[in-house]
Amino acid sequence: HAAPFAGLLPASARASAVVAKAAKRKAAAGKRKPAKPAAFDLKKAMLVAMRAHQDLWRLDPQRECSRDVYVRADGGSRFFFAGKAVGAAGRCDAASAVLLQKRAILEHARLLHPELEQMHRLSRPLQLWAAPADSEVSVARKVQALESLEGARLSRAMREDADAGATLAGFDPDQPESDGRAGFSAPPRPGGVR
């Protein structure tokens, strides 16, 4: 809008006001906020992970790149089974396969186990733990120890390959029981966590 006394200003003052406003608009356009990253789509991430798991699982018959994945709330006494992770043989070890899918695994575990969701809402960090592939019965019997993945890290090259779209890992999520109960959980083996 024009100032109420715009007609009283000399033409040069009106012109410089127009130039100043245009300069402000141009500066504001250059300071636009960067676009927000797309929201995490658990359904899409899980479908991609499950398809990759089907393909990679067949290529790892010795289960060297595979792990059963558990989630525990920091300081919690129970380990909740989340599913099975597998890495691409020769390209991705088992711990890295879990880490590449950390967000999907933790989100899935929170949906599957209400106790984990409650701990998350109380700002208790969730931790990833692993056991050898297909060892659920041994874990339940407290024969198999669980291994913390707290110190595990991804290499820069592996992260870049994953970001570029390489299929390095897959995940097969645990499902609720047919009666709607949450999946498997177990207390740790005495002295059996590393």
mmCIF file of N, CA and C in Angstrom, residues 43-135:
data_model
loop_
_atom_site.group_PDB
_atom_site.id
_atom_site.type_symbol
_atom_site.label_atom_id
_atom_site.label_comp_id
_atom_site.label_asym_id
_atom_site.label_seq_id
_atom_site.Cartn_x
_atom_site.Cartn_y
_atom_site.Cartn_z
ATOM 1 N N LYS A 43 5.465 -47.573 7.151
ATOM 2 C CA LYS A 43 4.905 -48.614 6.280
ATOM 3 C C LYS A 43 5.789 -48.823 5.054
ATOM 4 N N LYS A 44 6.179 -47.737 4.409
ATOM 5 C CA LYS A 44 7.026 -47.836 3.215
ATOM 6 C C LYS A 44 8.394 -48.418 3.583
ATOM 7 N N ALA A 45 8.984 -47.938 4.673
ATOM 8 C CA ALA A 45 10.292 -48.439 5.107
ATOM 9 C C ALA A 45 10.229 -49.929 5.424
ATOM 10 N N MET A 46 9.130 -50.349 6.050
ATOM 11 C CA MET A 46 8.995 -51.755 6.418
ATOM 12 C C MET A 46 8.813 -52.633 5.179
ATOM 13 N N LEU A 47 8.056 -52.170 4.190
ATOM 14 C CA LEU A 47 7.891 -52.949 2.960
ATOM 15 C C LEU A 47 9.216 -53.130 2.233
ATOM 16 N N VAL A 48 9.995 -52.068 2.157
ATOM 17 C CA VAL A 48 11.317 -52.146 1.520
ATOM 18 C C VAL A 48 12.213 -53.109 2.299
ATOM 19 N N ALA A 49 12.201 -52.994 3.620
ATOM 20 C CA ALA A 49 13.047 -53.849 4.459
ATOM 21 C C ALA A 49 12.641 -55.317 4.352
ATOM 22 N N MET A 50 11.350 -55.580 4.312
ATOM 23 C CA MET A 50 10.883 -56.967 4.224
ATOM 24 C C MET A 50 11.229 -57.597 2.877
ATOM 25 N N ARG A 51 11.094 -56.823 1.801
ATOM 26 C CA ARG A 51 11.482 -57.351 0.478
ATOM 27 C C ARG A 51 12.974 -57.643 0.429
ATOM 28 N N ALA A 52 13.761 -56.733 0.976
ATOM 29 C CA ALA A 52 15.215 -56.932 1.001
ATOM 30 C C ALA A 52 15.564 -58.152 1.856
ATOM 31 N N HIS A 53 14.855 -58.324 2.963
ATOM 32 C CA HIS A 53 15.119 -59.482 3.834
ATOM 33 C C HIS A 53 14.874 -60.786 3.081
ATOM 34 N N GLN A 54 13.779 -60.849 2.338
ATOM 35 C CA GLN A 54 13.480 -62.073 1.578
ATOM 36 C C GLN A 54 14.615 -62.410 0.614
ATOM 37 N N ASP A 55 15.122 -61.402 -0.069
ATOM 38 C CA ASP A 55 16.189 -61.634 -1.047
ATOM 39 C C ASP A 55 17.511 -61.988 -0.364
ATOM 40 N N LEU A 56 17.884 -61.243 0.645
ATOM 41 C CA LEU A 56 19.193 -61.430 1.291
ATOM 42 C C LEU A 56 19.243 -62.672 2.165
ATOM 43 N N TRP A 57 18.114 -63.054 2.767
ATOM 44 C CA TRP A 57 18.069 -64.223 3.651
ATOM 45 C C TRP A 57 18.472 -65.483 2.883
ATOM 46 N N ARG A 58 17.998 -65.597 1.643
ATOM 47 C CA ARG A 58 18.333 -66.761 0.810
ATOM 48 C C ARG A 58 19.823 -66.810 0.487
ATOM 49 N N LEU A 59 20.466 -65.643 0.440
ATOM 50 C CA LEU A 59 21.885 -65.578 0.073
ATOM 51 C C LEU A 59 22.812 -65.755 1.274
ATOM 52 N N ASP A 60 22.246 -65.964 2.470
ATOM 53 C CA ASP A 60 23.045 -66.126 3.690
ATOM 54 C C ASP A 60 22.654 -67.426 4.406
ATOM 55 N N PRO A 61 22.896 -68.589 3.768
ATOM 56 C CA PRO A 61 22.434 -69.855 4.357
ATOM 57 C C PRO A 61 23.109 -70.188 5.690
ATOM 58 N N GLN A 62 24.326 -69.703 5.910
ATOM 59 C CA GLN A 62 25.018 -69.970 7.173
ATOM 60 C C GLN A 62 24.618 -68.980 8.270
ATOM 61 N N ARG A 63 23.832 -67.980 7.899
ATOM 62 C CA ARG A 63 23.342 -66.948 8.817
ATOM 63 C C ARG A 63 24.473 -66.155 9.475
ATOM 64 N N GLU A 64 25.565 -65.973 8.725
ATOM 65 C CA GLU A 64 26.700 -65.201 9.236
ATOM 66 C C GLU A 64 26.394 -63.709 9.289
ATOM 67 N N CYS A 65 25.545 -63.230 8.404
ATOM 68 C CA CYS A 65 25.196 -61.800 8.339
ATOM 69 C C CYS A 65 23.811 -61.544 8.909
ATOM 70 N N SER A 66 23.301 -62.474 9.697
ATOM 71 C CA SER A 66 21.936 -62.376 10.218
ATOM 72 C C SER A 66 21.934 -62.334 11.738
ATOM 73 N N ARG A 67 20.960 -61.600 12.290
ATOM 74 C CA ARG A 67 20.818 -61.512 13.740
ATOM 75 C C ARG A 67 19.345 -61.392 14.106
ATOM 76 N N ASP A 68 19.008 -61.964 15.269
ATOM 77 C CA ASP A 68 17.728 -61.689 15.896
ATOM 78 C C ASP A 68 17.906 -60.363 16.627
ATOM 79 N N VAL A 69 16.913 -59.497 16.540
ATOM 80 C CA VAL A 69 17.033 -58.149 17.094
ATOM 81 C C VAL A 69 16.062 -57.967 18.257
ATOM 82 N N TYR A 70 16.587 -57.428 19.340
ATOM 83 C CA TYR A 70 15.808 -57.143 20.543
ATOM 84 C C TYR A 70 15.929 -55.664 20.878
ATOM 85 N N VAL A 71 14.899 -55.141 21.532
ATOM 86 C CA VAL A 71 14.905 -53.743 21.963
ATOM 87 C C VAL A 71 14.605 -53.721 23.453
ATOM 88 N N ARG A 72 15.332 -52.861 24.154
ATOM 89 C CA ARG A 72 15.133 -52.705 25.593
ATOM 90 C C ARG A 72 15.152 -51.225 25.922
ATOM 91 N N ALA A 73 14.289 -50.816 26.847
ATOM 92 C CA ALA A 73 14.344 -49.443 27.347
ATOM 93 C C ALA A 73 15.551 -49.344 28.263
ATOM 94 N N ASP A 74 16.262 -48.234 28.218
ATOM 95 C CA ASP A 74 17.443 -48.021 29.043
ATOM 96 C C ASP A 74 17.115 -48.319 30.503
ATOM 97 N N GLY A 75 17.852 -49.242 31.099
ATOM 98 C CA GLY A 75 17.633 -49.630 32.487
ATOM 99 C C GLY A 75 16.500 -50.616 32.682
ATOM 100 N N GLY A 76 15.808 -50.991 31.608
ATOM 101 C CA GLY A 76 14.686 -51.925 31.711
ATOM 102 C C GLY A 76 15.153 -53.347 31.982
ATOM 103 N N SER A 77 14.237 -54.175 32.434
ATOM 104 C CA SER A 77 14.599 -55.549 32.786
ATOM 105 C C SER A 77 14.195 -56.565 31.717
ATOM 106 N N ARG A 78 13.447 -56.144 30.700
ATOM 107 C CA ARG A 78 13.004 -57.079 29.672
ATOM 108 C C ARG A 78 13.532 -56.673 28.300
ATOM 109 N N PHE A 79 13.819 -57.681 27.505
ATOM 110 C CA PHE A 79 14.272 -57.501 26.127
ATOM 111 C C PHE A 79 13.122 -57.950 25.226
ATOM 112 N N PHE A 80 12.684 -57.074 24.348
ATOM 113 C CA PHE A 80 11.535 -57.354 23.493
ATOM 114 C C PHE A 80 12.025 -57.705 22.090
ATOM 115 N N PHE A 81 11.585 -58.880 21.621
ATOM 116 C CA PHE A 81 11.973 -59.331 20.293
ATOM 117 C C PHE A 81 11.296 -58.442 19.256
ATOM 118 N N ALA A 82 12.097 -57.890 18.324
ATOM 119 C CA ALA A 82 11.561 -57.001 17.290
ATOM 120 C C ALA A 82 11.509 -57.681 15.930
ATOM 121 N N GLY A 83 12.447 -58.601 15.659
ATOM 122 C CA GLY A 83 12.467 -59.264 14.364
ATOM 123 C C GLY A 83 13.845 -59.765 14.010
ATOM 124 N N LYS A 84 14.067 -59.989 12.728
ATOM 125 C CA LYS A 84 15.327 -60.551 12.242
ATOM 126 C C LYS A 84 15.926 -59.629 11.187
ATOM 127 N N ALA A 85 17.204 -59.333 11.343
ATOM 128 C CA ALA A 85 17.915 -58.483 10.387
ATOM 129 C C ALA A 85 18.943 -59.325 9.641
ATOM 130 N N VAL A 86 19.184 -58.954 8.389
ATOM 131 C CA VAL A 86 20.190 -59.640 7.578
ATOM 132 C C VAL A 86 20.916 -58.600 6.728
ATOM 133 N N GLY A 87 22.219 -58.820 6.568
ATOM 134 C CA GLY A 87 23.025 -57.939 5.724
ATOM 135 C C GLY A 87 23.413 -58.641 4.441
ATOM 136 N N ALA A 88 23.796 -57.863 3.454
ATOM 137 C CA ALA A 88 24.251 -58.411 2.183
ATOM 138 C C ALA A 88 25.624 -59.050 2.395
ATOM 139 N N ALA A 89 25.725 -60.349 2.171
ATOM 140 C CA ALA A 89 26.972 -61.087 2.396
ATOM 141 C C ALA A 89 28.129 -60.429 1.653
ATOM 142 N N GLY A 90 29.228 -60.228 2.367
ATOM 143 C CA GLY A 90 30.417 -59.633 1.781
ATOM 144 C C GLY A 90 30.390 -58.116 1.703
ATOM 145 N N ARG A 91 29.241 -57.512 1.998
ATOM 146 C CA ARG A 91 29.122 -56.046 1.913
ATOM 147 C C ARG A 91 28.655 -55.414 3.211
ATOM 148 N N CYS A 92 27.924 -56.181 4.037
ATOM 149 C CA CYS A 92 27.320 -55.603 5.247
ATOM 150 C C CYS A 92 27.270 -56.663 6.345
ATOM 151 N N ASP A 93 27.979 -56.422 7.435
ATOM 152 C CA ASP A 93 27.963 -57.384 8.549
ATOM 153 C C ASP A 93 26.624 -57.278 9.291
ATOM 154 N N ALA A 94 26.380 -58.217 10.193
ATOM 155 C CA ALA A 94 25.088 -58.301 10.880
ATOM 156 C C ALA A 94 24.799 -57.070 11.732
ATOM 157 N N ALA A 95 25.770 -56.577 12.478
ATOM 158 C CA ALA A 95 25.538 -55.396 13.324
ATOM 159 C C ALA A 95 25.194 -54.182 12.461
ATOM 160 N N SER A 96 25.880 -54.018 11.355
ATOM 161 C CA SER A 96 25.594 -52.896 10.456
ATOM 162 C C SER A 96 24.206 -53.022 9.834
ATOM 163 N N ALA A 97 23.778 -54.255 9.579
ATOM 164 C CA ALA A 97 22.439 -54.470 9.029
ATOM 165 C C ALA A 97 21.381 -53.951 10.000
ATOM 166 N N VAL A 98 21.605 -54.162 11.278
ATOM 167 C CA VAL A 98 20.673 -53.659 12.291
ATOM 168 C C VAL A 98 20.723 -52.129 12.329
ATOM 169 N N LEU A 99 21.921 -51.580 12.343
ATOM 170 C CA LEU A 99 22.068 -50.127 12.446
ATOM 171 C C LEU A 99 21.492 -49.392 11.235
ATOM 172 N N LEU A 100 21.628 -49.966 10.053
ATOM 173 C CA LEU A 100 21.078 -49.338 8.850
ATOM 174 C C LEU A 100 19.555 -49.201 8.926
ATOM 175 N N GLN A 101 18.937 -50.048 9.716
ATOM 176 C CA GLN A 101 17.474 -50.069 9.814
ATOM 177 C C GLN A 101 16.983 -49.663 11.193
ATOM 178 N N LYS A 102 17.834 -48.991 11.936
ATOM 179 C CA LYS A 102 17.542 -48.658 13.331
ATOM 180 C C LYS A 102 16.195 -47.963 13.503
ATOM 181 N N ARG A 103 15.929 -46.951 12.712
ATOM 182 C CA ARG A 103 14.684 -46.188 12.881
ATOM 183 C C ARG A 103 13.461 -47.075 12.691
ATOM 184 N N ALA A 104 13.445 -47.864 11.618
ATOM 185 C CA ALA A 104 12.296 -48.739 11.359
ATOM 186 C C ALA A 104 12.154 -49.781 12.460
ATOM 187 N N ILE A 105 13.256 -50.331 12.932
ATOM 188 C CA ILE A 105 13.216 -51.356 13.981
ATOM 189 C C ILE A 105 12.642 -50.766 15.272
ATOM 190 N N LEU A 106 13.144 -49.612 15.681
ATOM 191 C CA LEU A 106 12.664 -49.007 16.931
ATOM 192 C C LEU A 106 11.197 -48.586 16.829
ATOM 193 N N GLU A 107 10.807 -48.014 15.698
ATOM 194 C CA GLU A 107 9.405 -47.616 15.514
ATOM 195 C C GLU A 107 8.497 -48.852 15.557
ATOM 196 N N HIS A 108 8.911 -49.917 14.887
ATOM 197 C CA HIS A 108 8.121 -51.153 14.878
ATOM 198 C C HIS A 108 8.015 -51.730 16.289
ATOM 199 N N ALA A 109 9.129 -51.759 17.015
ATOM 200 C CA ALA A 109 9.123 -52.317 18.371
ATOM 201 C C ALA A 109 8.187 -51.526 19.286
ATOM 202 N N ARG A 110 8.159 -50.207 19.119
ATOM 203 C CA ARG A 110 7.253 -49.375 19.930
ATOM 204 C C ARG A 110 5.794 -49.683 19.627
ATOM 205 N N LEU A 111 5.480 -49.961 18.365
ATOM 206 C CA LEU A 111 4.104 -50.319 18.006
ATOM 207 C C LEU A 111 3.736 -51.711 18.518
ATOM 208 N N LEU A 112 4.668 -52.624 18.455
ATOM 209 C CA LEU A 112 4.421 -54.017 18.831
ATOM 210 C C LEU A 112 4.334 -54.210 20.344
ATOM 211 N N HIS A 113 5.148 -53.466 21.084
ATOM 212 C CA HIS A 113 5.236 -53.641 22.542
ATOM 213 C C HIS A 113 4.868 -52.335 23.243
ATOM 214 N N PRO A 114 3.661 -52.233 23.770
ATOM 215 C CA PRO A 114 3.211 -50.995 24.426
ATOM 216 C C PRO A 114 4.139 -50.517 25.543
ATOM 217 N N GLU A 115 4.788 -51.428 26.227
ATOM 218 C CA GLU A 115 5.705 -51.035 27.301
ATOM 219 C C GLU A 115 6.859 -50.185 26.753
ATOM 220 N N LEU A 116 7.352 -50.515 25.563
ATOM 221 C CA LEU A 116 8.419 -49.719 24.949
ATOM 222 C C LEU A 116 7.915 -48.337 24.550
ATOM 223 N N GLU A 117 6.691 -48.266 24.055
ATOM 224 C CA GLU A 117 6.108 -46.966 23.706
ATOM 225 C C GLU A 117 5.988 -46.093 24.955
ATOM 226 N N GLN A 118 5.567 -46.702 26.049
ATOM 227 C CA GLN A 118 5.443 -45.951 27.305
ATOM 228 C C GLN A 118 6.804 -45.435 27.763
ATOM 229 N N MET A 119 7.827 -46.269 27.677
ATOM 230 C CA MET A 119 9.173 -45.849 28.077
ATOM 231 C C MET A 119 9.683 -44.729 27.164
ATOM 232 N N HIS A 120 9.391 -44.837 25.879
ATOM 233 C CA HIS A 120 9.798 -43.800 24.924
ATOM 234 C C HIS A 120 9.139 -42.468 25.288
ATOM 235 N N ARG A 121 7.862 -42.503 25.620
ATOM 236 C CA ARG A 121 7.148 -41.279 25.997
ATOM 237 C C ARG A 121 7.683 -40.681 27.289
ATOM 238 N N LEU A 122 8.267 -41.517 28.122
ATOM 239 C CA LEU A 122 8.883 -41.035 29.367
ATOM 240 C C LEU A 122 10.337 -40.614 29.132
ATOM 241 N N SER A 123 10.710 -40.517 27.866
ATOM 242 C CA SER A 123 12.063 -40.093 27.446
ATOM 243 C C SER A 123 13.156 -41.061 27.877
ATOM 244 N N ARG A 124 12.816 -42.331 28.022
ATOM 245 C CA ARG A 124 13.819 -43.348 28.299
ATOM 246 C C ARG A 124 14.350 -43.847 26.955
ATOM 247 N N PRO A 125 15.642 -43.719 26.694
ATOM 248 C CA PRO A 125 16.192 -44.168 25.408
ATOM 249 C C PRO A 125 15.966 -45.661 25.190
ATOM 250 N N LEU A 126 15.754 -46.022 23.948
ATOM 251 C CA LEU A 126 15.604 -47.427 23.581
ATOM 252 C C LEU A 126 16.921 -47.924 23.010
ATOM 253 N N GLN A 127 17.286 -49.140 23.387
ATOM 254 C CA GLN A 127 18.564 -49.727 22.993
ATOM 255 C C GLN A 127 18.338 -50.933 22.087
ATOM 256 N N LEU A 128 19.271 -51.130 21.166
ATOM 257 C CA LEU A 128 19.244 -52.301 20.289
ATOM 258 C C LEU A 128 20.183 -53.369 20.826
ATOM 259 N N TRP A 129 19.701 -54.591 20.839
ATOM 260 C CA TRP A 129 20.477 -55.752 21.261
ATOM 261 C C TRP A 129 20.311 -56.825 20.195
ATOM 262 N N ALA A 130 21.267 -57.743 20.115
ATOM 263 C CA ALA A 130 21.203 -58.782 19.090
ATOM 264 C C ALA A 130 21.628 -60.131 19.654
ATOM 265 N N ALA A 131 21.174 -61.169 18.972
ATOM 266 C CA ALA A 131 21.551 -62.551 19.271
ATOM 267 C C ALA A 131 21.729 -63.249 17.927
ATOM 268 N N PRO A 132 22.425 -64.384 17.904
ATOM 269 C CA PRO A 132 22.562 -65.115 16.638
ATOM 270 C C PRO A 132 21.191 -65.412 16.031
ATOM 271 N N ALA A 133 21.157 -65.527 14.726
ATOM 272 C CA ALA A 133 19.902 -65.787 14.018
ATOM 273 C C ALA A 133 19.236 -67.060 14.521
ATOM 274 N N ASP A 134 17.923 -67.009 14.597
ATOM 275 C CA ASP A 134 17.095 -68.163 14.975
ATOM 276 C C ASP A 134 17.424 -68.700 16.366
ATOM 277 N N SER A 135 17.727 -67.819 17.300
ATOM 278 C CA SER A 135 18.081 -68.254 18.658
ATOM 279 C C SER A 135 17.023 -67.870 19.689
#
